[in-house]
Short mmCIF file of C-alpha atoms (C1' of nucleotides) in Angstrom, two decimals:
data_model
loop_
_atom_site.label_atom_id
_atom_site.label_comp_id
_atom_site.label_asym_id
_atom_site.label_seq_id
_atom_site.Cartn_x
_atom_site.Cartn_y
_atom_site.Cartn_z
CA MET H 22 -9.55 10.56 3.99
CA LEU H 23 -7.34 11.06 0.98
CA ASP H 24 -4.74 13.81 0.81
CA MET H 25 -6.49 16.51 -1.22
CA LYS H 26 -3.16 17.85 -2.43
CA LEU H 27 -2.37 14.47 -3.90
CA VAL H 28 -5.79 14.30 -5.57
CA ARG H 29 -5.22 17.73 -7.08
CA THR H 30 -1.65 17.23 -8.26
CA GLN H 31 -1.61 13.50 -9.11
CA THR H 32 -5.14 13.20 -10.36
CA GLU H 33 -4.53 10.45 -12.89
CA TYR H 34 -2.64 8.31 -10.40
CA VAL H 35 -5.41 8.66 -7.80
CA LYS H 36 -8.04 7.78 -10.37
CA GLU H 37 -6.10 4.69 -11.37
CA ARG H 38 -5.63 3.44 -7.83
CA LEU H 39 -9.24 4.07 -6.83
CA ALA H 40 -10.53 2.46 -10.00
CA THR H 41 -9.27 -0.83 -8.55
CA ARG H 42 -11.73 -0.29 -5.74
CA GLY H 43 -14.64 0.56 -7.97
CA VAL H 44 -14.51 4.34 -7.74
CA ALA H 45 -15.50 6.03 -11.00
CA ALA H 46 -13.09 8.56 -12.47
CA THR H 47 -15.94 11.04 -12.79
CA THR H 48 -16.26 11.04 -9.00
CA ILE H 49 -12.74 12.40 -8.77
CA ASP H 50 -13.50 14.92 -11.49
CA ASP H 51 -16.49 16.13 -9.49
CA LEU H 52 -14.34 16.42 -6.40
CA ILE H 53 -11.76 18.49 -8.25
CA ALA H 54 -14.42 20.70 -9.84
CA HIS H 55 -15.74 21.60 -6.39
CA ASP H 56 -12.20 22.22 -5.19
CA THR H 57 -11.49 24.55 -8.09
CA LYS H 58 -14.67 26.48 -7.44
CA ARG H 59 -13.80 26.65 -3.79
CA ARG H 60 -10.34 28.03 -4.39
CA GLU H 61 -11.59 30.63 -6.82
CA ALA H 62 -14.13 31.85 -4.28
CA ILE H 63 -11.47 31.88 -1.56
CA GLN H 64 -9.20 34.07 -3.63
CA GLU H 65 -11.98 36.58 -4.23
CA THR H 66 -13.23 36.64 -0.68
CA GLU H 67 -9.74 36.94 0.76
CA LYS H 68 -9.00 39.91 -1.41
CA LEU H 69 -12.12 41.60 -0.06
CA LYS H 70 -11.25 40.63 3.48
CA ALA H 71 -7.81 42.17 3.11
CA LEU H 72 -9.50 45.35 1.89
CA ARG H 73 -11.94 45.28 4.79
CA ASN H 74 -9.13 44.86 7.30
CA GLU H 75 -7.31 47.80 5.81
CA VAL H 76 -10.36 50.07 5.70
CA SER H 77 -11.48 49.04 9.17
CA GLU H 78 -8.21 50.33 10.48
CA ARG H 79 -8.78 53.65 8.74
CA ILE H 80 -12.27 53.84 10.21
CA ALA H 81 -10.87 53.19 13.64
CA VAL H 82 -8.34 56.00 13.21
CA ALA H 83 -11.02 58.38 11.90
CA LYS H 84 -13.31 57.63 14.82
CA ARG H 85 -10.49 58.22 17.24
CA ASN H 86 -9.90 61.59 15.64
CA LYS H 87 -13.64 62.31 15.78
CA GLU H 88 -13.84 62.52 12.02
CA ASP H 89 -16.84 61.49 9.98
CA ALA H 90 -16.49 58.02 8.47
CA SER H 91 -20.05 57.37 7.42
CA ALA H 92 -19.27 57.42 3.70
CA VAL H 93 -16.63 54.68 4.01
CA ILE H 94 -18.82 52.69 6.32
CA ALA H 95 -21.64 52.75 3.81
CA GLU H 96 -19.21 51.57 1.17
CA MET H 97 -18.02 48.73 3.33
CA GLN H 98 -21.54 47.48 3.84
CA THR H 99 -21.56 46.31 0.22
CA VAL H 100 -18.20 44.66 0.69
CA GLY H 101 -19.49 42.88 3.77
CA THR H 102 -22.45 41.54 1.84
CA LYS H 103 -20.22 40.35 -0.98
CA ILE H 104 -17.91 38.61 1.48
CA LYS H 105 -20.87 36.81 3.00
CA GLU H 106 -21.98 35.62 -0.42
CA LEU H 107 -18.54 34.37 -1.36
CA ASP H 108 -18.06 32.67 1.99
CA ALA H 109 -21.33 30.87 1.37
CA VAL H 110 -19.96 29.64 -1.97
CA VAL H 111 -16.83 28.42 -0.20
CA ALA H 112 -18.89 26.64 2.45
CA GLU H 113 -21.11 25.01 -0.16
CA SER H 114 -18.10 23.82 -2.14
CA GLU H 115 -16.48 22.43 0.97
CA GLU H 116 -19.65 20.64 1.91
CA ALA H 117 -19.88 19.14 -1.56
CA MET H 118 -16.24 18.08 -1.39
CA HIS H 119 -16.72 16.52 1.99
CA ALA H 120 -19.79 14.64 0.80
CA ILE H 121 -17.62 13.01 -1.85
CA ALA H 122 -14.29 12.71 -0.07
CA SER H 123 -15.66 11.23 3.14
CA HIS H 124 -17.10 8.34 1.13
CA LEU H 125 -13.91 7.60 -0.81
CA PRO H 126 -12.01 4.53 0.35
CA ASN H 127 -8.28 4.49 0.95
CA MET H 128 -5.96 3.99 -1.99
CA PRO H 129 -4.64 0.44 -2.10
CA LYS H 130 -0.89 0.09 -1.82
CA GLU H 131 0.79 -0.68 -5.07
CA GLY H 132 1.50 -4.33 -5.68
CA ILE H 133 -1.44 -5.83 -3.88
CA PRO H 134 -3.70 -8.09 -5.94
CA VAL H 135 -6.23 -6.27 -8.07
CA GLY H 136 -9.71 -7.67 -8.43
CA PRO H 137 -13.36 -7.02 -7.73
CA ASP H 138 -13.81 -9.46 -4.84
CA GLU H 139 -12.34 -12.25 -2.72
CA ALA H 140 -11.68 -14.40 -5.79
CA ALA H 141 -8.65 -12.23 -6.48
CA ASN H 142 -7.14 -12.71 -3.03
CA ILE H 143 -3.75 -14.38 -2.91
CA GLU H 144 -2.70 -17.03 -0.43
CA ILE H 145 0.63 -16.07 1.12
CA ARG H 146 1.32 -19.11 3.28
CA LYS H 147 -0.33 -22.10 4.86
CA VAL H 148 0.59 -23.09 8.39
CA GLY H 149 -0.25 -26.12 10.52
CA GLN H 150 -1.34 -29.67 9.84
CA ILE H 151 -4.93 -30.26 8.89
CA ARG H 152 -6.13 -33.14 11.02
CA GLN H 153 -7.48 -36.29 9.38
CA PHE H 154 -10.55 -37.44 11.29
CA ASP H 155 -11.47 -41.10 11.62
CA PHE H 156 -15.06 -40.00 12.18
CA THR H 157 -17.19 -37.30 10.62
CA PRO H 158 -16.36 -34.03 12.37
CA LYS H 159 -19.40 -32.16 13.64
CA PRO H 160 -20.02 -28.46 13.22
CA HIS H 161 -19.19 -26.45 16.31
CA TRP H 162 -22.77 -25.48 17.09
CA GLU H 163 -23.73 -29.11 17.39
CA ILE H 164 -20.77 -29.83 19.60
CA GLY H 165 -21.52 -26.82 21.74
CA GLU H 166 -25.21 -27.57 22.11
CA GLN H 167 -24.63 -31.25 22.85
CA LEU H 168 -22.07 -30.36 25.50
CA GLY H 169 -24.49 -27.81 26.89
CA ILE H 170 -21.94 -24.97 26.70
CA LEU H 171 -23.54 -22.89 23.91
CA ASP H 172 -27.21 -21.91 24.16
CA PHE H 173 -28.42 -20.30 20.96
CA GLU H 174 -32.11 -20.90 21.64
CA ARG H 175 -32.20 -18.86 24.78
CA GLY H 176 -30.02 -16.23 23.18
CA ALA H 177 -32.69 -15.87 20.52
CA LYS H 178 -35.48 -15.81 23.09
CA VAL H 179 -33.89 -13.17 25.27
CA ALA H 180 -32.23 -10.98 22.65
CA GLY H 181 -32.91 -12.26 19.15
CA ALA H 182 -31.33 -14.15 16.31
CA ARG H 183 -27.52 -14.09 16.23
CA PHE H 184 -27.21 -13.87 20.01
CA LEU H 185 -26.26 -16.63 22.41
CA TYR H 186 -25.37 -17.57 25.93
CA TYR H 187 -22.10 -19.25 26.74
CA VAL H 188 -22.78 -21.65 29.60
CA GLY H 189 -20.41 -23.02 32.25
CA GLN H 190 -17.30 -24.36 30.55
CA GLY H 191 -18.26 -22.44 27.43
CA ALA H 192 -18.11 -19.13 29.26
CA ARG H 193 -14.93 -20.25 30.96
CA LEU H 194 -13.34 -21.22 27.65
CA GLU H 195 -14.16 -17.82 26.16
CA ARG H 196 -12.55 -16.10 29.13
CA ALA H 197 -9.53 -18.42 29.02
CA ILE H 198 -9.00 -17.56 25.37
CA TYR H 199 -9.01 -13.80 25.67
CA ASN H 200 -6.95 -13.85 28.84
CA PHE H 201 -4.38 -15.95 27.01
CA MET H 202 -4.41 -13.63 24.01
CA LEU H 203 -4.04 -10.49 26.11
CA ASP H 204 -1.13 -12.01 28.01
CA GLU H 205 0.61 -12.94 24.77
CA HIS H 206 0.17 -9.48 23.29
CA GLN H 207 1.36 -7.85 26.48
CA LYS H 208 4.57 -9.91 26.19
CA GLU H 209 4.94 -8.57 22.65
CA GLY H 210 4.86 -4.98 23.88
CA TYR H 211 1.21 -4.04 23.56
CA LYS H 212 -0.25 -1.95 26.37
CA GLU H 213 -3.46 -3.45 27.66
CA MET H 214 -6.44 -1.10 27.58
CA LEU H 215 -10.04 -1.26 28.64
CA THR H 216 -12.09 1.07 26.48
CA PRO H 217 -15.54 2.62 26.26
CA TYR H 218 -17.98 0.35 24.45
CA MET H 219 -19.93 3.31 23.19
CA VAL H 220 -18.39 6.10 21.15
CA ASN H 221 -19.52 9.35 19.59
CA TYR H 222 -19.95 10.25 15.94
CA ASP H 223 -16.51 11.84 15.57
CA SER H 224 -14.84 8.63 16.68
CA MET H 225 -16.77 6.55 14.20
CA TYR H 226 -15.85 9.06 11.54
CA GLY H 227 -12.18 9.06 12.54
CA THR H 228 -11.68 5.37 11.89
CA GLY H 229 -13.78 5.41 8.72
CA GLN H 230 -16.99 3.62 9.75
CA TYR H 231 -19.01 6.80 9.33
CA PRO H 232 -20.55 8.25 7.27
CA LYS H 233 -20.58 5.44 4.72
CA PHE H 234 -21.43 2.50 6.93
CA GLU H 235 -23.87 3.95 9.41
CA ASP H 236 -26.33 1.14 8.74
CA ASP H 237 -23.90 -1.46 10.04
CA ALA H 238 -23.73 0.02 13.52
CA TYR H 239 -26.07 0.17 16.49
CA ARG H 240 -27.06 3.68 17.51
CA VAL H 241 -28.11 4.10 21.10
CA GLY H 242 -29.50 6.83 23.28
CA THR H 243 -31.83 9.66 22.53
CA ASN H 244 -29.42 11.99 20.78
CA GLU H 245 -28.47 9.30 18.25
CA ASP H 246 -24.86 10.28 18.60
CA MET H 247 -23.68 7.34 20.65
CA THR H 248 -22.79 4.14 18.86
CA LEU H 249 -21.98 0.68 20.20
CA ILE H 250 -18.48 -0.09 19.02
CA PRO H 251 -18.24 -2.50 16.09
CA THR H 252 -14.63 -3.21 17.10
CA ALA H 253 -12.18 -1.98 19.74
CA GLU H 254 -10.23 -0.50 16.85
CA VAL H 255 -12.54 2.51 17.15
CA PRO H 256 -11.83 3.52 20.77
CA LEU H 257 -8.18 2.43 20.53
CA THR H 258 -7.43 4.43 17.40
CA ASN H 259 -9.41 7.46 18.54
CA TYR H 260 -7.51 7.53 21.82
CA TYR H 261 -5.09 10.01 20.25
CA ARG H 262 -7.64 11.77 18.04
CA ASP H 263 -6.93 15.50 17.68
CA GLU H 264 -3.55 15.11 19.34
CA VAL H 265 0.12 15.36 18.55
CA ILE H 266 1.80 12.24 19.90
CA PRO H 267 5.11 13.06 21.62
CA ASP H 268 8.02 11.57 19.72
CA GLU H 269 9.25 9.45 22.61
CA LYS H 270 5.92 7.61 22.77
CA LEU H 271 6.11 6.30 19.21
CA PRO H 272 5.49 3.64 18.23
CA VAL H 273 2.38 3.11 20.38
CA TYR H 274 1.06 -0.44 20.74
CA PHE H 275 -2.38 -1.04 22.28
CA THR H 276 -4.38 -4.17 22.86
CA ALA H 277 -7.85 -4.62 24.31
CA VAL H 278 -10.61 -7.16 24.57
CA SER H 279 -14.09 -5.85 23.94
CA PRO H 280 -17.44 -6.88 22.65
CA SER H 281 -18.12 -5.92 19.03
CA PHE H 282 -21.64 -4.99 18.00
CA ARG H 283 -22.69 -5.31 14.38
CA GLN H 284 -26.02 -5.14 12.64
CA GLU H 285 -24.86 -7.48 9.89
CA ALA H 286 -27.12 -5.62 7.51
CA GLY H 287 -26.99 -7.26 4.11
CA SER H 288 -25.85 -10.65 5.37
CA ALA H 289 -29.29 -12.07 5.98
CA GLY H 290 -29.27 -15.81 5.46
CA ARG H 291 -25.48 -16.13 5.65
CA ASP H 292 -23.88 -18.08 8.49
CA THR H 293 -27.15 -18.25 10.36
CA ARG H 294 -25.91 -21.01 12.64
CA GLY H 295 -23.13 -21.00 15.15
CA LEU H 296 -20.57 -18.51 16.31
CA ILE H 297 -19.43 -17.20 12.95
CA ARG H 298 -21.74 -14.24 12.46
CA LEU H 299 -23.28 -12.64 15.55
CA HIS H 300 -24.62 -9.25 16.51
CA GLN H 301 -22.33 -9.29 19.54
CA PHE H 302 -19.01 -11.07 19.87
CA ASN H 303 -15.78 -10.65 21.77
CA LYS H 304 -12.58 -9.76 20.04
CA VAL H 305 -9.05 -9.04 21.16
CA GLU H 306 -7.79 -6.14 19.09
CA MET H 307 -4.33 -4.75 18.42
CA VAL H 308 -3.73 -1.16 17.34
CA LYS H 309 -0.51 0.63 16.47
CA TYR H 310 0.45 4.24 15.85
CA VAL H 311 3.74 4.39 13.97
CA LYS H 312 5.91 6.61 11.82
CA PRO H 313 5.22 6.24 8.10
CA GLU H 314 8.61 4.80 7.23
CA THR H 315 8.07 1.80 9.52
CA SER H 316 4.43 1.04 8.95
CA TYR H 317 4.83 -1.86 6.57
CA ASP H 318 7.37 -3.56 8.81
CA GLU H 319 4.91 -3.05 11.62
CA LEU H 320 2.16 -4.63 9.53
CA GLU H 321 4.27 -7.77 9.12
CA LYS H 322 5.00 -7.84 12.83
CA MET H 323 1.38 -7.43 13.78
CA THR H 324 0.42 -10.24 11.43
CA THR H 325 3.04 -12.40 13.12
CA ASN H 326 1.56 -11.49 16.50
CA ALA H 327 -1.86 -12.71 15.37
CA GLU H 328 -0.39 -15.85 13.80
CA ASN H 329 1.44 -16.59 17.01
CA ILE H 330 -1.88 -17.08 18.78
CA LEU H 331 -3.07 -19.59 16.20
CA GLN H 332 0.23 -21.43 16.27
CA LYS H 333 0.22 -21.73 20.03
CA LEU H 334 -3.33 -23.00 19.88
CA ALA H 335 -2.18 -25.49 17.21
CA LEU H 336 -4.93 -24.41 14.84
CA PRO H 337 -4.21 -24.73 11.10
CA TYR H 338 -4.63 -21.55 9.12
CA HIS H 339 -3.51 -19.68 6.08
CA VAL H 340 -2.63 -16.08 5.44
CA ILE H 341 -4.13 -14.28 2.49
CA ASN H 342 -3.41 -10.93 0.96
CA LEU H 343 -6.72 -9.26 0.30
CA SER H 344 -7.41 -7.91 -3.16
CA THR H 345 -8.33 -4.31 -3.85
CA GLY H 346 -12.01 -5.21 -4.07
CA ASP H 347 -12.13 -7.23 -0.85
CA MET H 348 -10.35 -4.80 1.46
CA GLY H 349 -12.04 -2.68 4.06
CA PHE H 350 -12.76 0.98 3.48
CA SER H 351 -9.81 2.40 5.44
CA ALA H 352 -7.14 -0.12 4.53
CA ALA H 353 -4.23 0.31 2.15
CA LYS H 354 -3.15 -3.28 2.63
CA THR H 355 -4.74 -6.12 4.55
CA TYR H 356 -3.80 -9.65 5.52
CA ASP H 357 -6.58 -11.95 6.59
CA LEU H 358 -5.89 -15.00 8.71
CA GLU H 359 -8.32 -17.81 8.02
CA VAL H 360 -8.59 -20.79 10.33
CA TRP H 361 -9.43 -24.28 9.20
CA MET H 362 -13.00 -25.38 9.95
CA PRO H 363 -13.17 -29.17 9.48
CA SER H 364 -16.96 -29.49 9.44
CA GLN H 365 -17.18 -27.33 6.33
CA ASP H 366 -13.79 -28.13 4.81
CA VAL H 367 -12.99 -24.44 4.45
CA TYR H 368 -10.85 -21.73 5.94
CA ARG H 369 -12.84 -19.03 7.75
CA GLU H 370 -11.66 -15.56 8.59
CA ILE H 371 -10.52 -15.23 12.19
CA SER H 372 -8.32 -12.16 11.96
CA SER H 373 -7.82 -9.18 9.71
CA VAL H 374 -4.68 -7.08 9.95
CA SER H 375 -4.49 -3.76 8.11
CA ASN H 376 -2.27 -0.80 7.53
CA THR H 377 -4.42 2.26 6.92
CA GLU H 378 -1.33 4.43 6.40
CA ALA H 379 -2.40 8.04 7.07
CA PHE H 380 -6.03 7.50 6.05
CA GLN H 381 -7.42 7.36 9.57
CA ALA H 382 -4.83 9.78 10.95
CA ARG H 383 -5.95 12.37 8.44
CA ARG H 384 -9.60 11.89 9.40
CA ALA H 385 -8.89 11.86 13.11
CA HIS H 386 -6.03 14.39 13.11
CA ILE H 387 -3.40 12.24 14.74
CA GLN H 388 0.05 13.69 14.24
CA TYR H 389 3.65 13.65 15.38
CA ARG H 390 6.63 15.93 14.81
CA ASP H 391 9.28 14.68 12.42
CA ALA H 392 13.02 15.33 12.70
CA ASP H 393 12.55 18.82 11.24
CA GLY H 394 9.88 19.62 13.81
CA LYS H 395 7.15 19.56 11.22
CA LEU H 396 3.78 18.02 11.90
CA GLN H 397 3.12 14.81 10.05
CA PHE H 398 0.31 12.31 10.17
CA VAL H 399 1.11 9.01 11.84
CA HIS H 400 0.25 5.73 10.23
CA THR H 401 -2.27 3.59 12.08
CA LEU H 402 -2.64 -0.17 11.98
CA ASN H 403 -5.20 -2.49 13.43
CA GLY H 404 -5.62 -6.21 13.62
CA SER H 405 -7.65 -8.78 15.42
CA GLY H 406 -5.69 -10.99 17.66
CA LEU H 407 -8.11 -12.77 17.46
CA ALA H 408 -11.88 -12.90 17.16
CA VAL H 409 -12.67 -14.84 20.32
CA GLY H 410 -15.98 -16.44 19.32
CA ARG H 411 -14.55 -17.77 16.11
CA THR H 412 -11.59 -19.10 18.07
CA VAL H 413 -14.02 -21.05 20.26
CA ALA H 414 -15.64 -22.40 17.12
CA ALA H 415 -12.29 -23.42 15.67
CA ILE H 416 -11.21 -25.16 18.87
CA LEU H 417 -14.48 -27.05 19.19
CA GLU H 418 -14.24 -28.30 15.64
CA ASN H 419 -10.53 -29.00 15.36
CA CYS H 420 -10.12 -30.53 18.81
CA GLN H 421 -13.31 -32.60 18.98
CA ASN H 422 -13.30 -36.26 19.90
CA ALA H 423 -15.51 -39.07 18.66
CA ASP H 424 -17.24 -39.24 22.05
CA GLY H 425 -18.35 -35.61 21.79
CA THR H 426 -15.80 -34.17 24.21
CA VAL H 427 -13.24 -31.57 23.19
CA ASP H 428 -9.55 -31.41 24.05
CA VAL H 429 -8.43 -28.05 25.36
CA PRO H 430 -5.23 -26.78 23.68
CA ALA H 431 -2.27 -27.11 26.03
CA VAL H 432 -1.58 -23.38 26.32
CA LEU H 433 -5.17 -22.75 27.44
CA GLN H 434 -5.28 -25.43 30.11
CA PRO H 435 -3.77 -23.22 32.84
CA TYR H 436 -6.41 -20.62 32.02
CA PHE H 437 -9.26 -23.07 31.57
CA GLY H 438 -8.40 -25.31 34.48
CA ALA H 439 -8.90 -28.62 32.74
CA ALA H 440 -7.63 -30.60 29.75
CA LYS H 441 -11.02 -31.53 28.36
CA ILE H 442 -14.45 -30.03 27.89
CA THR H 443 -17.09 -32.49 29.01
CA LYS H 444 -20.84 -32.43 29.05
CA GLU H 445 -22.08 -29.57 31.18
CA ALA H 446 -24.13 -30.70 34.16
"C1'" G V 10 -31.05 15.35 36.38
"C1'" G V 11 -30.68 20.76 38.89
"C1'" A V 12 -27.57 25.40 40.00
"C1'" G V 13 -23.19 28.15 39.28
"C1'" A V 14 -18.12 29.22 37.45
"C1'" C V 15 -14.59 28.70 33.76
"C1'" A V 16 -12.48 27.83 28.44
"C1'" U V 17 -7.01 33.01 25.09
"C1'" G V 18 0.02 30.71 22.32
"C1'" G V 19 4.25 24.89 24.41
"C1'" C V 20 2.98 26.73 29.73
"C1'" A V 21 1.29 30.82 32.90
"C1'" G V 22 -1.76 35.00 32.25
"C1'" A V 23 -3.93 40.36 30.80
"C1'" G V 24 -7.52 42.11 27.64
"C1'" U V 25 -15.83 43.73 27.99
"C1'" G V 26 -16.59 46.79 20.09
"C1'" G V 27 -11.27 49.42 16.73
"C1'" U V 28 -3.98 45.87 14.67
"C1'" A V 29 -4.27 39.76 20.72
"C1'" A V 30 -0.36 42.88 26.60
"C1'" U V 31 3.30 40.65 29.61
"C1'" G V 32 6.22 36.60 31.85
"C1'" C V 33 8.38 31.71 31.34
"C1'" A V 34 9.87 28.31 27.69
"C1'" A V 35 11.83 27.91 22.66
"C1'" C V 36 14.95 29.65 18.60
"C1'" G V 37 19.04 33.03 16.58
"C1'" G V 38 23.08 36.22 17.99
"C1'" A V 39 26.68 38.74 21.41
"C1'" C V 40 29.91 37.80 25.59
"C1'" U V 41 33.00 33.03 26.86
"C1'" C V 42 38.31 28.31 25.82
"C1'" G V 43 33.31 26.13 26.54
"C1'" A V 44 28.92 26.37 29.49
"C1'" A V 45 25.76 28.91 33.00
"C1'" A V 46 24.24 33.74 34.05
"C1'" U V 47 23.49 38.32 31.48
"C1'" C V 48 22.36 41.35 27.18
"C1'" C V 49 20.21 42.00 22.10
"C1'" G V 50 16.85 40.03 18.66
"C1'" U V 51 13.14 36.53 16.76
"C1'" C V 52 8.98 33.69 17.63
"C1'" G V 53 1.76 33.46 18.70
"C1'" A V 54 -0.18 26.35 17.33
"C1'" A V 55 -2.49 24.10 13.44
"C1'" C V 56 -4.95 25.23 8.91
"C1'" C V 57 -6.29 27.70 4.07
"C1'" C V 58 -5.18 30.75 -0.54
"C1'" G V 59 -1.50 32.97 -3.98
"C1'" U V 60 3.54 32.84 -5.69
"C1'" G V 61 7.51 29.64 -5.31
"C1'" U V 62 10.77 25.77 -3.51
"C1'" U V 63 14.08 19.78 -1.98
"C1'" G V 64 7.07 21.49 0.91
"C1'" A V 65 13.60 27.75 1.54
"C1'" G V 66 11.03 32.21 1.35
"C1'" C V 67 7.49 36.10 0.62
"C1'" G V 68 2.33 38.18 0.61
"C1'" G V 69 -2.64 37.47 2.30
"C1'" G V 70 -6.65 35.03 4.92
"C1'" C V 71 -8.02 32.63 9.22
"C1'" G V 72 -7.14 32.36 14.20
"C1'" C V 73 -9.22 33.64 21.75
"C1'" G V 74 -13.46 25.66 23.19
"C1'" C V 75 -17.08 24.75 18.84
"C1'" A V 76 -21.27 26.59 15.56
"C1'" G V 77 -24.25 30.54 14.18
"C1'" G V 78 -25.99 35.86 14.69
"C1'" U V 79 -25.55 41.42 15.23
"C1'" U V 80 -21.84 45.20 13.25
"C1'" C V 81 -18.07 49.00 8.62
"C1'" A V 82 -15.38 46.20 12.53
"C1'" A V 83 -16.28 40.76 17.61
"C1'" A V 84 -11.62 37.43 22.20
"C1'" U V 85 -15.17 41.34 23.71
"C1'" C V 86 -22.32 41.84 22.50
"C1'" C V 87 -26.47 37.92 21.45
"C1'" U V 88 -28.16 32.63 20.64
"C1'" G V 89 -27.07 27.60 20.61
"C1'" U V 90 -23.60 23.81 21.78
"C1'" U V 91 -19.30 20.88 23.85
"C1'" G V 92 -15.85 20.10 27.64
"C1'" U V 93 -13.86 20.95 32.63
"C1'" C V 94 -14.51 22.26 37.82
"C1'" U V 95 -17.65 23.16 42.33
"C1'" C V 96 -22.27 22.37 45.00
"C1'" C V 97 -26.93 19.64 45.19
"C1'" U V 98 -29.56 15.18 43.52
"C1'" C V 99 -28.86 10.07 42.27
"C1'" C V 100 -26.31 5.81 42.20
"C1'" A V 101 -22.28 0.89 41.54
#
RNA sequence: GGAGACAUGGCAGAGUGGUAAUGCAACGGACUCGAAAUCCGUCGAACCCGUGUUGAGCGGGCGCGCAGGUUCAAAUCCUGUUGUCUCCUCCA
């Protein structure tokens, strides 16, 4: 949610920033028109309410003195009706404002690349050696199926397309990876959490998924209010919804592993094979609540925390700064980490680290008291550290051998219990 | 899933149609070399509107879990809803 005061006072600036995300200037004009109407109605209705309060007191006194007040009461009936009408205008205006404002994305931070889509993204750095194969590297789904550790067919039979079973060493590898990631993040100061996997509407609203992206989520239950989480960012960031975080707790660092459920509406036909795009996948998430003045330092640190995992796994990757058109709804600035996938000769997204500034905090009412004792919105950050399924894919592809086996990265061997993945019995 | 009780300020806790008690805490002041104690005073979250400013201040609205309704007037009456607790039921 944008700061309405900023929209009102710095209208041109807001229009300019949002234009880089495809928001028409007329949308902001509409928003302001409703706000103006709202404030005019408020001024009128509040005048009448002040009058009513004053007269009510006189009526009370008259009644106490057993005097007749019926004339004044009759007069106030009209006032009451008028107040109701004006309050309705206020409510309508607020509804209209909310309908617009709740769909407006965050303003991108100044200085990030401007462009309509991923073509405008900028590579920040490239890390790790891309391995030269002396055989043709296979895609991870082939490796996984031939080893018998990934079963897409039965996933489709039992649940549907974009679901799978991990089998034996596959399941064990998945568990080894997220245990390793959680341990690393704990060392970096993140508190490990285990969250609800279903959340209510307010939580989805607080982090910015709702109302604009309701089609991407899975609704469950009869009241339609519960939603399967599309990322642990939702329960982790809503942990402090409608609260004032005590000063001594800040900054708050959380990490959690959870399944992520996504409809993938609109991506039909894309990444239909393998672990890249599923309706359910595991992800280790990091979330931070910080004071505004530190949030961009914290963004760099969180990115480093995600990179650390890839470095320890010896997977080559690059870091890109997302353009205004490619960023998520709530983000003011986002770094994506993309891991090298040898079978396709491309980098694929494996982590996304964002600073939403006060955008989510304003929606979810997450505050702290500054040095003057005034309430301020915190800044919230979130980042994957990392997507577990895609990490499995990257390991299978980057660490495959000509004989079809896969070497397990050294740091995972204590978790996995072996140095090599072999054909599942 | 069934029955009942409860929901008021940072905390505790009165108030069943007519300006939201009181205590503790907090803040300011007095006393004191200083502090504690004591005394005096202030303070009812957040939010919104107007005026204005470094977002000082002033005036008003709103404000008793949330959303509606009745009324000149609602913490109070009515309806719905959410959460918590207790008992039963059920289960891991």
